[in-house]
XYZ file of C-alpha atoms in Angstrom:
368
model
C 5.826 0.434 -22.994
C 3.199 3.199 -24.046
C 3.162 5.380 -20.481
C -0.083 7.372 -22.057
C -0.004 11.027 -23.339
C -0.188 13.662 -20.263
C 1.735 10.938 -18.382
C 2.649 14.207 -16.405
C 4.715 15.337 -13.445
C 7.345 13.329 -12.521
C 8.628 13.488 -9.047
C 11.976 13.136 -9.174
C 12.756 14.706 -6.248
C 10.316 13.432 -4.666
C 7.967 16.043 -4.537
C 4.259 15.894 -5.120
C 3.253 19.596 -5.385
C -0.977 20.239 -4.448
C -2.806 22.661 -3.906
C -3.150 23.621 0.452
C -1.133 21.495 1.320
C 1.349 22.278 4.952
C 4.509 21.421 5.390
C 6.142 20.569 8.459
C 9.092 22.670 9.461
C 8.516 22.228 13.026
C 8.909 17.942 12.592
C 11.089 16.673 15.162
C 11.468 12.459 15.098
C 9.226 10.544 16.911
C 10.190 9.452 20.686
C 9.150 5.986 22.231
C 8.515 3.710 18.897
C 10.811 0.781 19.480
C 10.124 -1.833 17.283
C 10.617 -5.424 19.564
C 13.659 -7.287 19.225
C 13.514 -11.327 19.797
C 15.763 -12.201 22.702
C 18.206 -15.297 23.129
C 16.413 -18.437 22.856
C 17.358 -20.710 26.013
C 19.074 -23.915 24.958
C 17.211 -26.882 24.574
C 16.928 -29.018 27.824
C 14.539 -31.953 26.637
C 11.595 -29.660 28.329
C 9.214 -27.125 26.857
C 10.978 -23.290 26.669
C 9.650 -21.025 29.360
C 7.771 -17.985 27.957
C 10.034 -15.326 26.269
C 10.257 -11.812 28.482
C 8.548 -9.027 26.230
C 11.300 -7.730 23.302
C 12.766 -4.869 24.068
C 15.270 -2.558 21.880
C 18.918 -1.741 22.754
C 19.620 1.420 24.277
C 19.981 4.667 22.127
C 17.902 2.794 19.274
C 16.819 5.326 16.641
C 13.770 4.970 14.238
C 15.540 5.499 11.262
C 18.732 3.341 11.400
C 18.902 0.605 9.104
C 17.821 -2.482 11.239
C 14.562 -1.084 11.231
C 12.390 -3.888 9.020
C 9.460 -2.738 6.899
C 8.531 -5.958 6.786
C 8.305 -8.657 9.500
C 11.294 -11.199 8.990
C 10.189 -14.347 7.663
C 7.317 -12.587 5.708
C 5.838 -14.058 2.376
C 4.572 -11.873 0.169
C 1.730 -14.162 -0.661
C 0.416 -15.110 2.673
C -1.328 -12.823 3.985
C -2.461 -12.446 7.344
C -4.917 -9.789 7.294
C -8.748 -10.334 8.779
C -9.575 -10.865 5.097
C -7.544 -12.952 2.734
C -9.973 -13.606 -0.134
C -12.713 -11.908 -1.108
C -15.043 -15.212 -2.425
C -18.148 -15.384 -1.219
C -19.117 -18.845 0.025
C -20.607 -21.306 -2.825
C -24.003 -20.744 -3.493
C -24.032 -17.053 -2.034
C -24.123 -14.024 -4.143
C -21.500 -11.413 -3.006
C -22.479 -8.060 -1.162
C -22.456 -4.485 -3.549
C -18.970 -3.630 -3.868
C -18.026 0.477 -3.019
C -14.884 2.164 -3.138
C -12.872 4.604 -1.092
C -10.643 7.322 -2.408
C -7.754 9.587 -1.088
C -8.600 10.210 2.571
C -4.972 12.247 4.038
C -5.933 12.130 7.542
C -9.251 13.227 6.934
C -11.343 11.129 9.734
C -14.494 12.941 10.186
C -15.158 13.380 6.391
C -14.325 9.731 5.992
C -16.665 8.972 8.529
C -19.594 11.040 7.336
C -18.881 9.458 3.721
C -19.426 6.171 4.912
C -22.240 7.337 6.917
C -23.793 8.729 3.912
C -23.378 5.418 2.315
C -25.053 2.873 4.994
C -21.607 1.652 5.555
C -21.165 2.416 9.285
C -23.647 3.335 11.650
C -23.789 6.213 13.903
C -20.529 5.227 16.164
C -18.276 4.415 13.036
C -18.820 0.440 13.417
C -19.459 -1.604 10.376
C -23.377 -1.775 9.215
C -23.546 -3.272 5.605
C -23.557 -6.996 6.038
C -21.578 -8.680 2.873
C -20.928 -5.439 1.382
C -16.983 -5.062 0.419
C -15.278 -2.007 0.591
C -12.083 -1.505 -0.919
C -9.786 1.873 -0.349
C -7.539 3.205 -3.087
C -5.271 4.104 -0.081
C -3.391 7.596 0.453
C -4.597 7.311 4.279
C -2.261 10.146 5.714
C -0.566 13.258 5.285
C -1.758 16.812 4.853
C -5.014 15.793 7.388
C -5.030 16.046 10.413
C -5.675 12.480 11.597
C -4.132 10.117 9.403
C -3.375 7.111 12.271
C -7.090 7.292 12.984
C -7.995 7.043 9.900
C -5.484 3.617 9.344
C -7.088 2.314 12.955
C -10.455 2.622 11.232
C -10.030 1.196 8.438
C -8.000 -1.713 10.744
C -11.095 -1.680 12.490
C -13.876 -2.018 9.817
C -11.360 -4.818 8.146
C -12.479 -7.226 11.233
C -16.080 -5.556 11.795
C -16.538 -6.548 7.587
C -15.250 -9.870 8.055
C -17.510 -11.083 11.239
C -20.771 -9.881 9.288
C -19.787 -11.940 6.229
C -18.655 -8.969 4.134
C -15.140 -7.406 3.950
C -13.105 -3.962 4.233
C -9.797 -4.307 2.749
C -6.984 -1.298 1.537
C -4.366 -0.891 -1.671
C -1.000 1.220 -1.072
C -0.960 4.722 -2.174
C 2.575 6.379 -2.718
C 2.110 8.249 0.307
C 1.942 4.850 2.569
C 5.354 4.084 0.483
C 6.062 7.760 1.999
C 5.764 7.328 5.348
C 7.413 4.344 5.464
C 10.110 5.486 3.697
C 10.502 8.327 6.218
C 10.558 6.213 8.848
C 12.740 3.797 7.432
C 15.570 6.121 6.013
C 14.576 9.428 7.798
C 17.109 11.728 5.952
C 19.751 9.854 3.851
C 19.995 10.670 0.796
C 18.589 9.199 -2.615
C 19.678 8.963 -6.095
C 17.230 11.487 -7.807
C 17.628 12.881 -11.118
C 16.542 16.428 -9.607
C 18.906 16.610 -7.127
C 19.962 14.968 -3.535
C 17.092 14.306 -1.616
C 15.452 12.066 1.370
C 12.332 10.429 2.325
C 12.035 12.455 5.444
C 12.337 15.679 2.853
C 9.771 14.626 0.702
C 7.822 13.312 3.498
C 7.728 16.731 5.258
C 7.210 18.666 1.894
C 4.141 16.478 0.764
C 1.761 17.511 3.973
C 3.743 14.812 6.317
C 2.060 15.467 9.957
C 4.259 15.361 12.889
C 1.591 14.136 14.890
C 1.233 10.569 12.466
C 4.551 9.981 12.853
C 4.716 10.237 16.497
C 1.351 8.053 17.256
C 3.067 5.590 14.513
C 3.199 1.913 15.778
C 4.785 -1.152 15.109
C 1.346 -2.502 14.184
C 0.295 -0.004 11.883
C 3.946 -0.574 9.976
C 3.484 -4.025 9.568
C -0.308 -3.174 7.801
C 0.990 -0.644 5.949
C 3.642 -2.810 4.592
C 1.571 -5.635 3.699
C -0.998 -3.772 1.688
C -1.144 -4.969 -2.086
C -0.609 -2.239 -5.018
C -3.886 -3.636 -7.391
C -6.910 -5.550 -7.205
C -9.058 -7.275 -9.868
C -12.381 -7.352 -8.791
C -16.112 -8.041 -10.749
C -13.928 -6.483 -13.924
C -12.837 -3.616 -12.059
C -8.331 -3.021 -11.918
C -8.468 -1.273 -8.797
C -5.050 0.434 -8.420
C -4.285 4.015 -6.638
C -2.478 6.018 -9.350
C -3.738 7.006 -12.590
C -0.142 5.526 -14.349
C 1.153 2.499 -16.063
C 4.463 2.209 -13.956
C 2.773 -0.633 -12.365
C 3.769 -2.517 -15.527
C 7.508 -2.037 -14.506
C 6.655 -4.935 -11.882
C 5.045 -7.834 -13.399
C 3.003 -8.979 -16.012
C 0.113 -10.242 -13.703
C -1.363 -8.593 -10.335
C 0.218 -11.031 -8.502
C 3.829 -11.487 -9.475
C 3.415 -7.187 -9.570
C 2.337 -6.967 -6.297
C 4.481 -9.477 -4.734
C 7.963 -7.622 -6.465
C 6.054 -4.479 -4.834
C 6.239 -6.175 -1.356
C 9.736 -7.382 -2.254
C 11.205 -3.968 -2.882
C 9.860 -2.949 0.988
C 11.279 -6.652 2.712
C 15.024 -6.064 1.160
C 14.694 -2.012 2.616
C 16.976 -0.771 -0.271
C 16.575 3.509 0.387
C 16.926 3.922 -3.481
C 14.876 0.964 -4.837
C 12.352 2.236 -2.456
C 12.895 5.651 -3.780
C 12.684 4.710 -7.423
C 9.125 2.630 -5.998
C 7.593 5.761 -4.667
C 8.766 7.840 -7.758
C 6.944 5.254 -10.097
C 3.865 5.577 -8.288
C 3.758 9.693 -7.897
C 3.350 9.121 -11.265
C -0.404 10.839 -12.942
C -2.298 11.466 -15.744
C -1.455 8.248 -17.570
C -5.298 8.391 -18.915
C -5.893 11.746 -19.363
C -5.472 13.266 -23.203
C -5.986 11.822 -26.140
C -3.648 8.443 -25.695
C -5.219 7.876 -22.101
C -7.663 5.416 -23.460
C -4.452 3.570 -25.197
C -2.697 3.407 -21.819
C -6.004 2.805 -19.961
C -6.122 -0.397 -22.294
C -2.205 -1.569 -22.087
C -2.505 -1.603 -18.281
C -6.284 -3.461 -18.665
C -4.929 -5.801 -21.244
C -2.349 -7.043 -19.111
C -3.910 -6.961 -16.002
C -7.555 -8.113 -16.867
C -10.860 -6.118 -16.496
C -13.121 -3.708 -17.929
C -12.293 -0.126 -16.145
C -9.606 0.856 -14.142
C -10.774 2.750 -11.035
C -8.315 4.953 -9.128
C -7.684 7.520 -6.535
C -4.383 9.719 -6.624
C -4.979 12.659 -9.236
C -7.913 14.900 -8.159
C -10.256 15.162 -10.660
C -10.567 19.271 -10.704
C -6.451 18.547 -11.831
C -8.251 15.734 -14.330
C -10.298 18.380 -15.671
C -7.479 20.790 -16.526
C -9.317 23.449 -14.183
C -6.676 24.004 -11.680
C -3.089 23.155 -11.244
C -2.417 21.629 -14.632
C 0.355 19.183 -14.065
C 2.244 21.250 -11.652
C -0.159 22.852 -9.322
C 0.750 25.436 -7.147
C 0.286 25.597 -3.364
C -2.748 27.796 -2.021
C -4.680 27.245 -5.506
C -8.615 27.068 -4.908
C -10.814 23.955 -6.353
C -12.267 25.600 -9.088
C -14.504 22.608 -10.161
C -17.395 21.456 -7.454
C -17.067 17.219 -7.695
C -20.400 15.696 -7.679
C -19.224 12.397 -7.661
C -16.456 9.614 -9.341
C -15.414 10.802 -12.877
C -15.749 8.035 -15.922
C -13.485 9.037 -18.834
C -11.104 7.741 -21.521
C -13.536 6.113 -23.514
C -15.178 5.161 -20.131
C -12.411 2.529 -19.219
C -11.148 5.214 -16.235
C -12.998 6.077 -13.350
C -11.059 8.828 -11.340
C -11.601 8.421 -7.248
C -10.039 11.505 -5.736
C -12.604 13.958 -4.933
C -9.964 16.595 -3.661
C -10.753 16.423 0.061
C -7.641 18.296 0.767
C -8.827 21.480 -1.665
C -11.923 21.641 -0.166
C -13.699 19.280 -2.399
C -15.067 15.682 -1.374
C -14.162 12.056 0.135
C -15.594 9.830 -2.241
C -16.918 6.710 -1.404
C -18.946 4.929 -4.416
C -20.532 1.603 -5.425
C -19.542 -0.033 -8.348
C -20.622 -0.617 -11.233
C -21.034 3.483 -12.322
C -22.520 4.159 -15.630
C -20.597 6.476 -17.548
């Protein structure tokens, strides 16, 4: 299938080079996250089962050994349980204006001020816009400094949304399939074509925060895990990466995104691997067969534009970093706001918070 001319970096080893972006050298594994373990179920007397004691995990239990689920057992990929399941609007109503998020990486207070800026909290962070819906291209943590707080807030806004007759709802980036990953499989080794390497390696190398992974719950695991890779929406493909390697999982959003959630339930280290390599992927739009690719992944997944997050758009512009950036380089393009290109079926999300450019948060339709 046609991946799209500048299709671009490939990270086979797992590595996502940016521009000011830490590592982690001093990462030690997280203490005190012990996912629950169901205990013995007593055996059936003809009466009703006393209440189970809380789970509790066996002694010595370590994060990152393999009966650590992704996914809750018994999960369907399909049934959601999320505040928000649908995003219909009840018969006769119109729906609220639709915005969009892009890449936050632990950046809380920007996020905050973005949404601000856009009527869509008030001045204590709680949900203010009615029916609006608000979709994030996720990419929630790594290289910021806050990226649990910014996964409780958008937890948060996803029931605030809901109660006002609006909703808030999230897409997996590759670096949500990264810190699972490095939670799941911590450091053992994956088939890459550029060498041995691990989640946790990656992880560490592409801004992973120590902090996240300590404050890293059960609950935020299990939302992480659930989050769907593309949405069709009032003829917008919303998807996180600017590449076609979606296509590698299904001819229609939903048989893609359920194979997606498949891939994290049977907690394969290189399936998982191969996953997150698909979608580090970038550039797919970009050049002069971008607006071919822009239409193979439209054509087959319905809509008008694809709107994404993942490749910031000074890197879209061929101003810094090309398709290999360095660390330490400087934004040399000032974003104003979402970019429209490829024969205005792309719009490009990423303002380059982490390079000292801008959280984006836009409403949709843009004219481009």
């Amino acid at each position: 299938m046609t991946q799209g001319a500048g299709q671009g970096y490939e990270p086979d080893t797992g590595y996502e080079p940016a521009p000011g972006y830490g590592t982690s050298p001093d990462f030690q594994p997280a203490d005190g996250y012990e996912p629950g373990y169901p205990s013995a179920a007593p055996a059936y007397d003809g009466t009703p089962p006393p209440a189970a004691p809380p789970a509790s995990a066996p002694p010595g239990y370590e994060p990152t050994r393999p009966d650590t689920p992704l996914v809750p057992p018994g999960y369907t990929p399909t049934a959601h349980d999320l505040p928000v399941i649908t995003d219909a609007a009840l018969p006769g109503e119109r729906p609220g204006p639709l915005y969009v998020v892009g890449d936050v990486h632990g950046y809380l207070d920007e996020l905050l001020a973005a949404l601000r800026e856009s009527g869509l909290v008030d001045e204590d962070g709680h949900w203010s816009a009615g029916s609006a819906r608000l979709w994030f291209l996720g990419d929630f943590t790594d290289r910021g400094p806050d990226g649990i707080g910014v996964i409780e807030l958008v937890m948060q806004l996803s029931a605030e949304a809901a109660a006002a007759g609006g909703y808030c709802r999230a897409l997996m980036g590759n670096h949500e399939l990264l810190l699972l990953g490095a939670h799941r499989f911590g450091d053992t080794p994956v088939n890459s074509t550029g060498g041995t390497a691990s989640f946790l390696a990656a992880w560490r190398l592409n801004g992973g925060q120590p902090s996240d992974m300590e404050r890293l719950e059960d609950r935020h695991l299990t939302w992480i895990s659930r989050l769907d890779a593309a949405h069709l929406t009032d003829g917008h493909l919303l998807v996180h990466s600017d590449t076609t390697a979606y296509l590698d999982y299904g001819n229609s959003i939903e048989e893609m995104n359920d194979a997606v959630t498949s891939v994290l339930q049977r907690s394969d280290a290189d399936e998982c691997w191969d996953l997150f390599r698909k979608f580090t992927k970038r550039f797919a739009f970009r050049g002069d067969g971008g607006a071919e690719a822009a239409r193979e992944l439209l054509g087959t997944y319905g809509g008008k534009r694809v709107v994404h997050g993942h490749s910031p758009i000074p890197y879209l512009l061929g101003e810094v970093g090309g398709e290999n950036p360095a660390d330490g380089e400087a934004a040399a393009h000032a974003v104003q706001g979402p970019m429209v290109y490829a024969d205005n079926l792309a719009v490009a999300m990423d303002g380059g918070v982490t390079m000292d450019g801008r959280l984006l948060v836009a409403q949709l339709p843009l004219v481009g």
